[in-house]
Amino acid sequence: ADGLDVYRRMLSTASRYLKPSGWIALEHGDEQAEALSTIAAQNGFAHVLKYLDLNQQPRIMIIWR
């Protein structure tokens, strides 16, 4: 319903596929940055970098443990 189910599935299993120093870059919708940060934290990702698009809207997030 909120468009974040694919991120929930991906981040809940990411530790199986990432090396200890691995990271994930995610593109997301205009109003999904905060919710996606929360989902990342719930799945053990402590570091988040957010990047804005040309309209100064949050668009890309890089996360790692």
mmCIF file with all atom_site columns, N, CA and C in Angstrom:
data_model
loop_
_atom_site.group_PDB
_atom_site.id
_atom_site.type_symbol
_atom_site.label_atom_id
_atom_site.label_alt_id
_atom_site.label_comp_id
_atom_site.label_asym_id
_atom_site.label_entity_id
_atom_site.label_seq_id
_atom_site.pdbx_PDB_ins_code
_atom_site.Cartn_x
_atom_site.Cartn_y
_atom_site.Cartn_z
_atom_site.occupancy
_atom_site.B_iso_or_equiv
_atom_site.pdbx_formal_charge
_atom_site.auth_seq_id
_atom_site.auth_comp_id
_atom_site.auth_asym_id
_atom_site.auth_atom_id
_atom_site.pdbx_PDB_model_num
ATOM 1   N N  . ALA A 1 1  ? 0.817  -1.199  0.000  1.00 0.00 ? 1  ALA A N  1
ATOM 2   C CA . ALA A 1 1  ? 0.000  0.000   0.000  1.00 0.00 ? 1  ALA A CA 1
ATOM 3   C C  . ALA A 1 1  ? 0.861  1.263   0.000  1.00 0.00 ? 1  ALA A C  1
ATOM 4   N N  . ASP A 1 2  ? 2.036  1.216   0.654  1.00 0.00 ? 2  ASP A N  1
ATOM 5   C CA . ASP A 1 2  ? 2.886  2.408   0.721  1.00 0.00 ? 2  ASP A CA 1
ATOM 6   C C  . ASP A 1 2  ? 4.017  2.392   -0.305 1.00 0.00 ? 2  ASP A C  1
ATOM 7   N N  . GLY A 1 3  ? 4.075  1.346   -1.125 1.00 0.00 ? 3  GLY A N  1
ATOM 8   C CA . GLY A 1 3  ? 5.101  1.262   -2.159 1.00 0.00 ? 3  GLY A CA 1
ATOM 9   C C  . GLY A 1 3  ? 6.470  0.850   -1.660 1.00 0.00 ? 3  GLY A C  1
ATOM 10  N N  . LEU A 1 4  ? 6.568  0.403   -0.416 1.00 0.00 ? 4  LEU A N  1
ATOM 11  C CA . LEU A 1 4  ? 7.863  0.064   0.170  1.00 0.00 ? 4  LEU A CA 1
ATOM 12  C C  . LEU A 1 4  ? 8.079  -1.429  0.382  1.00 0.00 ? 4  LEU A C  1
ATOM 13  N N  . ASP A 1 5  ? 7.136  -2.259  -0.036 1.00 0.00 ? 5  ASP A N  1
ATOM 14  C CA . ASP A 1 5  ? 7.261  -3.702  0.205  1.00 0.00 ? 5  ASP A CA 1
ATOM 15  C C  . ASP A 1 5  ? 8.524  -4.299  -0.423 1.00 0.00 ? 5  ASP A C  1
ATOM 16  N N  . VAL A 1 6  ? 8.868  -3.871  -1.618 1.00 0.00 ? 6  VAL A N  1
ATOM 17  C CA . VAL A 1 6  ? 10.071 -4.414  -2.256 1.00 0.00 ? 6  VAL A CA 1
ATOM 18  C C  . VAL A 1 6  ? 11.323 -4.060  -1.455 1.00 0.00 ? 6  VAL A C  1
ATOM 19  N N  . TYR A 1 7  ? 11.359 -2.869  -0.870 1.00 0.00 ? 7  TYR A N  1
ATOM 20  C CA . TYR A 1 7  ? 12.494 -2.477  -0.024 1.00 0.00 ? 7  TYR A CA 1
ATOM 21  C C  . TYR A 1 7  ? 12.524 -3.296  1.260  1.00 0.00 ? 7  TYR A C  1
ATOM 22  N N  . ARG A 1 8  ? 11.369 -3.557  1.836  1.00 0.00 ? 8  ARG A N  1
ATOM 23  C CA . ARG A 1 8  ? 11.315 -4.385  3.057  1.00 0.00 ? 8  ARG A CA 1
ATOM 24  C C  . ARG A 1 8  ? 11.882 -5.773  2.781  1.00 0.00 ? 8  ARG A C  1
ATOM 25  N N  . ARG A 1 9  ? 11.457 -6.377  1.676  1.00 0.00 ? 9  ARG A N  1
ATOM 26  C CA . ARG A 1 9  ? 11.959 -7.722  1.334  1.00 0.00 ? 9  ARG A CA 1
ATOM 27  C C  . ARG A 1 9  ? 13.455 -7.690  1.046  1.00 0.00 ? 9  ARG A C  1
ATOM 28  N N  . MET A 1 10 ? 13.869 -6.703  0.272  1.00 0.00 ? 10 MET A N  1
ATOM 29  C CA . MET A 1 10 ? 15.275 -6.609  -0.110 1.00 0.00 ? 10 MET A CA 1
ATOM 30  C C  . MET A 1 10 ? 16.171 -6.413  1.107  1.00 0.00 ? 10 MET A C  1
ATOM 31  N N  . LEU A 1 11 ? 15.811 -5.488  1.973  1.00 0.00 ? 11 LEU A N  1
ATOM 32  C CA . LEU A 1 11 ? 16.674 -5.181  3.103  1.00 0.00 ? 11 LEU A CA 1
ATOM 33  C C  . LEU A 1 11 ? 16.640 -6.245  4.187  1.00 0.00 ? 11 LEU A C  1
ATOM 34  N N  . SER A 1 12 ? 15.544 -6.989  4.282  1.00 0.00 ? 12 SER A N  1
ATOM 35  C CA . SER A 1 12 ? 15.485 -8.060  5.282  1.00 0.00 ? 12 SER A CA 1
ATOM 36  C C  . SER A 1 12 ? 16.385 -9.234  4.923  1.00 0.00 ? 12 SER A C  1
ATOM 37  N N  . THR A 1 13 ? 16.753 -9.376  3.658  1.00 0.00 ? 13 THR A N  1
ATOM 38  C CA . THR A 1 13 ? 17.612 -10.484 3.221  1.00 0.00 ? 13 THR A CA 1
ATOM 39  C C  . THR A 1 13 ? 18.985 -10.019 2.754  1.00 0.00 ? 13 THR A C  1
ATOM 40  N N  . ALA A 1 14 ? 19.243 -8.733  2.773  1.00 0.00 ? 14 ALA A N  1
ATOM 41  C CA . ALA A 1 14 ? 20.482 -8.186  2.207  1.00 0.00 ? 14 ALA A CA 1
ATOM 42  C C  . ALA A 1 14 ? 21.731 -8.751  2.859  1.00 0.00 ? 14 ALA A C  1
ATOM 43  N N  . SER A 1 15 ? 21.698 -9.024  4.147  1.00 0.00 ? 15 SER A N  1
ATOM 44  C CA . SER A 1 15 ? 22.904 -9.505  4.834  1.00 0.00 ? 15 SER A CA 1
ATOM 45  C C  . SER A 1 15 ? 23.386 -10.841 4.268  1.00 0.00 ? 15 SER A C  1
ATOM 46  N N  . ARG A 1 16 ? 22.512 -11.598 3.649  1.00 0.00 ? 16 ARG A N  1
ATOM 47  C CA . ARG A 1 16 ? 22.912 -12.872 3.028  1.00 0.00 ? 16 ARG A CA 1
ATOM 48  C C  . ARG A 1 16 ? 23.801 -12.653 1.806  1.00 0.00 ? 16 ARG A C  1
ATOM 49  N N  . TYR A 1 17 ? 23.677 -11.507 1.174  1.00 0.00 ? 17 TYR A N  1
ATOM 50  C CA . TYR A 1 17 ? 24.330 -11.263 -0.102 1.00 0.00 ? 17 TYR A CA 1
ATOM 51  C C  . TYR A 1 17 ? 25.456 -10.235 -0.053 1.00 0.00 ? 17 TYR A C  1
ATOM 52  N N  . LEU A 1 18 ? 25.479 -9.409  0.984  1.00 0.00 ? 18 LEU A N  1
ATOM 53  C CA . LEU A 1 18 ? 26.486 -8.357  1.078  1.00 0.00 ? 18 LEU A CA 1
ATOM 54  C C  . LEU A 1 18 ? 27.712 -8.823  1.845  1.00 0.00 ? 18 LEU A C  1
ATOM 55  N N  . LYS A 1 19 ? 28.858 -8.353  1.405  1.00 0.00 ? 19 LYS A N  1
ATOM 56  C CA . LYS A 1 19 ? 30.071 -8.535  2.183  1.00 0.00 ? 19 LYS A CA 1
ATOM 57  C C  . LYS A 1 19 ? 29.956 -7.641  3.412  1.00 0.00 ? 19 LYS A C  1
ATOM 58  N N  . PRO A 1 20 ? 30.769 -7.874  4.447  1.00 0.00 ? 20 PRO A N  1
ATOM 59  C CA . PRO A 1 20 ? 30.676 -7.037  5.655  1.00 0.00 ? 20 PRO A CA 1
ATOM 60  C C  . PRO A 1 20 ? 30.783 -5.538  5.379  1.00 0.00 ? 20 PRO A C  1
ATOM 61  N N  . SER A 1 21 ? 31.553 -5.145  4.386  1.00 0.00 ? 21 SER A N  1
ATOM 62  C CA . SER A 1 21 ? 31.687 -3.721  4.072  1.00 0.00 ? 21 SER A CA 1
ATOM 63  C C  . SER A 1 21 ? 30.803 -3.307  2.890  1.00 0.00 ? 21 SER A C  1
ATOM 64  N N  . GLY A 1 22 ? 29.868 -4.175  2.529  1.00 0.00 ? 22 GLY A N  1
ATOM 65  C CA . GLY A 1 22 ? 29.021 -3.906  1.371  1.00 0.00 ? 22 GLY A CA 1
ATOM 66  C C  . GLY A 1 22 ? 28.007 -2.800  1.605  1.00 0.00 ? 22 GLY A C  1
ATOM 67  N N  . TRP A 1 23 ? 27.503 -2.248  0.518  1.00 0.00 ? 23 TRP A N  1
ATOM 68  C CA . TRP A 1 23 ? 26.519 -1.177  0.595  1.00 0.00 ? 23 TRP A CA 1
ATOM 69  C C  . TRP A 1 23 ? 25.468 -1.372  -0.484 1.00 0.00 ? 23 TRP A C  1
ATOM 70  N N  . ILE A 1 24 ? 24.374 -0.660  -0.350 1.00 0.00 ? 24 ILE A N  1
ATOM 71  C CA . ILE A 1 24 ? 23.268 -0.725  -1.305 1.00 0.00 ? 24 ILE A CA 1
ATOM 72  C C  . ILE A 1 24 ? 22.874 0.704   -1.672 1.00 0.00 ? 24 ILE A C  1
ATOM 73  N N  . ALA A 1 25 ? 22.677 0.946   -2.955 1.00 0.00 ? 25 ALA A N  1
ATOM 74  C CA . ALA A 1 25 ? 22.146 2.228   -3.424 1.00 0.00 ? 25 ALA A CA 1
ATOM 75  C C  . ALA A 1 25 ? 20.707 1.994   -3.868 1.00 0.00 ? 25 ALA A C  1
ATOM 76  N N  . LEU A 1 26 ? 19.804 2.838   -3.391 1.00 0.00 ? 26 LEU A N  1
ATOM 77  C CA . LEU A 1 26 ? 18.380 2.693   -3.686 1.00 0.00 ? 26 LEU A CA 1
ATOM 78  C C  . LEU A 1 26 ? 17.817 3.997   -4.238 1.00 0.00 ? 26 LEU A C  1
ATOM 79  N N  . GLU A 1 27 ? 17.040 3.879   -5.282 1.00 0.00 ? 27 GLU A N  1
ATOM 80  C CA . GLU A 1 27 ? 16.280 5.027   -5.759 1.00 0.00 ? 27 GLU A CA 1
ATOM 81  C C  . GLU A 1 27 ? 14.874 4.896   -5.194 1.00 0.00 ? 27 GLU A C  1
ATOM 82  N N  . HIS A 1 28 ? 14.280 6.009   -4.778 1.00 0.00 ? 28 HIS A N  1
ATOM 83  C CA . HIS A 1 28 ? 12.973 5.942   -4.131 1.00 0.00 ? 28 HIS A CA 1
ATOM 84  C C  . HIS A 1 28 ? 12.122 7.133   -4.525 1.00 0.00 ? 28 HIS A C  1
ATOM 85  N N  . GLY A 1 29 ? 10.861 7.073   -4.173 1.00 0.00 ? 29 GLY A N  1
ATOM 86  C CA . GLY A 1 29 ? 9.907  8.130   -4.476 1.00 0.00 ? 29 GLY A CA 1
ATOM 87  C C  . GLY A 1 29 ? 10.108 9.364   -3.615 1.00 0.00 ? 29 GLY A C  1
ATOM 88  N N  . ASP A 1 30 ? 9.465  10.455  -4.038 1.00 0.00 ? 30 ASP A N  1
ATOM 89  C CA . ASP A 1 30 ? 9.620  11.755  -3.379 1.00 0.00 ? 30 ASP A CA 1
ATOM 90  C C  . ASP A 1 30 ? 9.410  11.719  -1.873 1.00 0.00 ? 30 ASP A C  1
ATOM 91  N N  . GLU A 1 31 ? 8.414  11.011  -1.417 1.00 0.00 ? 31 GLU A N  1
ATOM 92  C CA . GLU A 1 31 ? 8.046  11.063  0.003  1.00 0.00 ? 31 GLU A CA 1
ATOM 93  C C  . GLU A 1 31 ? 8.371  9.769   0.754  1.00 0.00 ? 31 GLU A C  1
ATOM 94  N N  . GLN A 1 32 ? 9.325  8.997   0.246  1.00 0.00 ? 32 GLN A N  1
ATOM 95  C CA . GLN A 1 32 ? 9.642  7.718   0.862  1.00 0.00 ? 32 GLN A CA 1
ATOM 96  C C  . GLN A 1 32 ? 10.948 7.712   1.650  1.00 0.00 ? 32 GLN A C  1
ATOM 97  N N  . ALA A 1 33 ? 11.696 8.788   1.653  1.00 0.00 ? 33 ALA A N  1
ATOM 98  C CA . ALA A 1 33 ? 13.036 8.793   2.255  1.00 0.00 ? 33 ALA A CA 1
ATOM 99  C C  . ALA A 1 33 ? 13.017 8.456   3.742  1.00 0.00 ? 33 ALA A C  1
ATOM 100 N N  . GLU A 1 34 ? 12.145 9.081   4.493  1.00 0.00 ? 34 GLU A N  1
ATOM 101 C CA . GLU A 1 34 ? 12.133 8.841   5.946  1.00 0.00 ? 34 GLU A CA 1
ATOM 102 C C  . GLU A 1 34 ? 11.709 7.413   6.276  1.00 0.00 ? 34 GLU A C  1
ATOM 103 N N  . ALA A 1 35 ? 10.667 6.941   5.612  1.00 0.00 ? 35 ALA A N  1
ATOM 104 C CA . ALA A 1 35 ? 10.210 5.571   5.859  1.00 0.00 ? 35 ALA A CA 1
ATOM 105 C C  . ALA A 1 35 ? 11.280 4.565   5.455  1.00 0.00 ? 35 ALA A C  1
ATOM 106 N N  . LEU A 1 36 ? 11.965 4.830   4.345  1.00 0.00 ? 36 LEU A N  1
ATOM 107 C CA . LEU A 1 36 ? 13.015 3.924   3.900  1.00 0.00 ? 36 LEU A CA 1
ATOM 108 C C  . LEU A 1 36 ? 14.203 3.938   4.866  1.00 0.00 ? 36 LEU A C  1
ATOM 109 N N  . SER A 1 37 ? 14.529 5.090   5.423  1.00 0.00 ? 37 SER A N  1
ATOM 110 C CA . SER A 1 37 ? 15.583 5.165   6.442  1.00 0.00 ? 37 SER A CA 1
ATOM 111 C C  . SER A 1 37 ? 15.225 4.319   7.661  1.00 0.00 ? 37 SER A C  1
ATOM 112 N N  . THR A 1 38 ? 13.968 4.361   8.049  1.00 0.00 ? 38 THR A N  1
ATOM 113 C CA . THR A 1 38 ? 13.498 3.569   9.187  1.00 0.00 ? 38 THR A CA 1
ATOM 114 C C  . THR A 1 38 ? 13.604 2.082   8.881  1.00 0.00 ? 38 THR A C  1
ATOM 115 N N  . ILE A 1 39 ? 13.175 1.682   7.709  1.00 0.00 ? 39 ILE A N  1
ATOM 116 C CA . ILE A 1 39 ? 13.264 0.267   7.310  1.00 0.00 ? 39 ILE A CA 1
ATOM 117 C C  . ILE A 1 39 ? 14.716 -0.182  7.295  1.00 0.00 ? 39 ILE A C  1
ATOM 118 N N  . ALA A 1 40 ? 15.607 0.656   6.783  1.00 0.00 ? 40 ALA A N  1
ATOM 119 C CA . ALA A 1 40 ? 17.031 0.315   6.760  1.00 0.00 ? 40 ALA A CA 1
ATOM 120 C C  . ALA A 1 40 ? 17.559 0.122   8.180  1.00 0.00 ? 40 ALA A C  1
ATOM 121 N N  . ALA A 1 41 ? 17.229 1.027   9.084  1.00 0.00 ? 41 ALA A N  1
ATOM 122 C CA . ALA A 1 41 ? 17.683 0.920   10.474 1.00 0.00 ? 41 ALA A CA 1
ATOM 123 C C  . ALA A 1 41 ? 17.136 -0.341  11.143 1.00 0.00 ? 41 ALA A C  1
ATOM 124 N N  . GLN A 1 42 ? 15.894 -0.675  10.865 1.00 0.00 ? 42 GLN A N  1
ATOM 125 C CA . GLN A 1 42 ? 15.290 -1.880  11.443 1.00 0.00 ? 42 GLN A CA 1
ATOM 126 C C  . GLN A 1 42 ? 15.989 -3.145  10.969 1.00 0.00 ? 42 GLN A C  1
ATOM 127 N N  . ASN A 1 43 ? 16.684 -3.053  9.844  1.00 0.00 ? 43 ASN A N  1
ATOM 128 C CA . ASN A 1 43 ? 17.383 -4.207  9.292  1.00 0.00 ? 43 ASN A CA 1
ATOM 129 C C  . ASN A 1 43 ? 18.894 -4.126  9.474  1.00 0.00 ? 43 ASN A C  1
ATOM 130 N N  . GLY A 1 44 ? 19.335 -3.289  10.422 1.00 0.00 ? 44 GLY A N  1
ATOM 131 C CA . GLY A 1 44 ? 20.739 -3.263  10.798 1.00 0.00 ? 44 GLY A CA 1
ATOM 132 C C  . GLY A 1 44 ? 21.639 -2.339  10.004 1.00 0.00 ? 44 GLY A C  1
ATOM 133 N N  . PHE A 1 45 ? 21.080 -1.496  9.162  1.00 0.00 ? 45 PHE A N  1
ATOM 134 C CA . PHE A 1 45 ? 21.882 -0.546  8.402  1.00 0.00 ? 45 PHE A CA 1
ATOM 135 C C  . PHE A 1 45 ? 21.974 0.749   9.199  1.00 0.00 ? 45 PHE A C  1
ATOM 136 N N  . ALA A 1 46 ? 23.171 1.036   9.712  1.00 0.00 ? 46 ALA A N  1
ATOM 137 C CA . ALA A 1 46 ? 23.348 2.173   10.609 1.00 0.00 ? 46 ALA A CA 1
ATOM 138 C C  . ALA A 1 46 ? 23.752 3.447   9.884  1.00 0.00 ? 46 ALA A C  1
ATOM 139 N N  . HIS A 1 47 ? 24.222 3.324   8.653  1.00 0.00 ? 47 HIS A N  1
ATOM 140 C CA . HIS A 1 47 ? 24.733 4.479   7.924  1.00 0.00 ? 47 HIS A CA 1
ATOM 141 C C  . HIS A 1 47 ? 23.875 4.753   6.697  1.00 0.00 ? 47 HIS A C  1
ATOM 142 N N  . VAL A 1 48 ? 23.499 6.007   6.541  1.00 0.00 ? 48 VAL A N  1
ATOM 143 C CA . VAL A 1 48 ? 22.630 6.398   5.431  1.00 0.00 ? 48 VAL A CA 1
ATOM 144 C C  . VAL A 1 48 ? 23.136 7.707   4.839  1.00 0.00 ? 48 VAL A C  1
ATOM 145 N N  . LEU A 1 49 ? 23.338 7.708   3.546  1.00 0.00 ? 49 LEU A N  1
ATOM 146 C CA . LEU A 1 49 ? 23.618 8.940   2.817  1.00 0.00 ? 49 LEU A CA 1
ATOM 147 C C  . LEU A 1 49 ? 22.445 9.193   1.888  1.00 0.00 ? 49 LEU A C  1
ATOM 148 N N  . LYS A 1 50 ? 21.946 10.414  1.894  1.00 0.00 ? 50 LYS A N  1
ATOM 149 C CA . LYS A 1 50 ? 20.812 10.763  1.040  1.00 0.00 ? 50 LYS A CA 1
ATOM 150 C C  . LYS A 1 50 ? 21.262 11.788  0.006  1.00 0.00 ? 50 LYS A C  1
ATOM 151 N N  . TYR A 1 51 ? 20.801 11.604  -1.222 1.00 0.00 ? 51 TYR A N  1
ATOM 152 C CA . TYR A 1 51 ? 21.140 12.515  -2.311 1.00 0.00 ? 51 TYR A CA 1
ATOM 153 C C  . TYR A 1 51 ? 19.863 13.081  -2.916 1.00 0.00 ? 51 TYR A C  1
ATOM 154 N N  . LEU A 1 52 ? 19.925 14.352  -3.269 1.00 0.00 ? 52 LEU A N  1
ATOM 155 C CA . LEU A 1 52 ? 18.780 15.035  -3.852 1.00 0.00 ? 52 LEU A CA 1
ATOM 156 C C  . LEU A 1 52 ? 18.833 14.980  -5.377 1.00 0.00 ? 52 LEU A C  1
ATOM 157 N N  . ASP A 1 53 ? 17.654 15.031  -5.991 1.00 0.00 ? 53 ASP A N  1
ATOM 158 C CA . ASP A 1 53 ? 17.593 15.103  -7.446 1.00 0.00 ? 53 ASP A CA 1
ATOM 159 C C  . ASP A 1 53 ? 17.699 16.568  -7.888 1.00 0.00 ? 53 ASP A C  1
ATOM 160 N N  . LEU A 1 54 ? 17.532 16.839  -9.171 1.00 0.00 ? 54 LEU A N  1
ATOM 161 C CA . LEU A 1 54 ? 17.665 18.203  -9.688 1.00 0.00 ? 54 LEU A CA 1
ATOM 162 C C  . LEU A 1 54 ? 16.604 19.161  -9.150 1.00 0.00 ? 54 LEU A C  1
ATOM 163 N N  . ASN A 1 55 ? 15.495 18.622  -8.656 1.00 0.00 ? 55 ASN A N  1
ATOM 164 C CA . ASN A 1 55 ? 14.442 19.437  -8.051 1.00 0.00 ? 55 ASN A CA 1
ATOM 165 C C  . ASN A 1 55 ? 14.607 19.562  -6.541 1.00 0.00 ? 55 ASN A C  1
ATOM 166 N N  . GLN A 1 56 ? 15.778 19.149  -6.048 1.00 0.00 ? 56 GLN A N  1
ATOM 167 C CA . GLN A 1 56 ? 16.092 19.215  -4.618 1.00 0.00 ? 56 GLN A CA 1
ATOM 168 C C  . GLN A 1 56 ? 15.173 18.342  -3.764 1.00 0.00 ? 56 GLN A C  1
ATOM 169 N N  . GLN A 1 57 ? 14.726 17.226  -4.329 1.00 0.00 ? 57 GLN A N  1
ATOM 170 C CA . GLN A 1 57 ? 13.913 16.248  -3.614 1.00 0.00 ? 57 GLN A CA 1
ATOM 171 C C  . GLN A 1 57 ? 14.771 15.022  -3.311 1.00 0.00 ? 57 GLN A C  1
ATOM 172 N N  . PRO A 1 58 ? 14.614 14.404  -2.139 1.00 0.00 ? 58 PRO A N  1
ATOM 173 C CA . PRO A 1 58 ? 15.359 13.171  -1.845 1.00 0.00 ? 58 PRO A CA 1
ATOM 174 C C  . PRO A 1 58 ? 15.051 12.115  -2.904 1.00 0.00 ? 58 PRO A C  1
ATOM 175 N N  . ARG A 1 59 ? 16.078 11.499  -3.483 1.00 0.00 ? 59 ARG A N  1
ATOM 176 C CA . ARG A 1 59 ? 15.848 10.546  -4.563 1.00 0.00 ? 59 ARG A CA 1
ATOM 177 C C  . ARG A 1 59 ? 16.697 9.284   -4.448 1.00 0.00 ? 59 ARG A C  1
ATOM 178 N N  . ILE A 1 60 ? 17.931 9.401   -3.974 1.00 0.00 ? 60 ILE A N  1
ATOM 179 C CA . ILE A 1 60 ? 18.849 8.265   -3.897 1.00 0.00 ? 60 ILE A CA 1
ATOM 180 C C  . ILE A 1 60 ? 19.314 8.124   -2.452 1.00 0.00 ? 60 ILE A C  1
ATOM 181 N N  . MET A 1 61 ? 19.403 6.884   -2.003 1.00 0.00 ? 61 MET A N  1
ATOM 182 C CA . MET A 1 61 ? 19.894 6.605   -0.663 1.00 0.00 ? 61 MET A CA 1
ATOM 183 C C  . MET A 1 61 ? 20.945 5.504   -0.763 1.00 0.00 ? 61 MET A C  1
ATOM 184 N N  . ILE A 1 62 ? 22.084 5.727   -0.130 1.00 0.00 ? 62 ILE A N  1
ATOM 185 C CA . ILE A 1 62 ? 23.111 4.700   -0.036 1.00 0.00 ? 62 ILE A CA 1
ATOM 186 C C  . ILE A 1 62 ? 23.182 4.297   1.425  1.00 0.00 ? 62 ILE A C  1
ATOM 187 N N  . ILE A 1 63 ? 23.068 3.010   1.669  1.00 0.00 ? 63 ILE A N  1
ATOM 188 C CA . ILE A 1 63 ? 23.060 2.499   3.042  1.00 0.00 ? 63 ILE A CA 1
ATOM 189 C C  . ILE A 1 63 ? 24.106 1.411   3.219  1.00 0.00 ? 63 ILE A C  1
ATOM 190 N N  . TRP A 1 64 ? 24.646 1.332   4.418  1.00 0.00 ? 64 TRP A N  1
ATOM 191 C CA . TRP A 1 64 ? 25.578 0.261   4.768  1.00 0.00 ? 64 TRP A CA 1
ATOM 192 C C  . TRP A 1 64 ? 25.569 0.063   6.270  1.00 0.00 ? 64 TRP A C  1
ATOM 193 N N  . ARG A 1 65 ? 26.138 -1.035  6.692  1.00 0.00 ? 65 ARG A N  1
ATOM 194 C CA . ARG A 1 65 ? 26.127 -1.406  8.111  1.00 0.00 ? 65 ARG A CA 1
ATOM 195 C C  . ARG A 1 65 ? 27.105 -0.630  8.933  1.00 0.00 ? 65 ARG A C  1
#
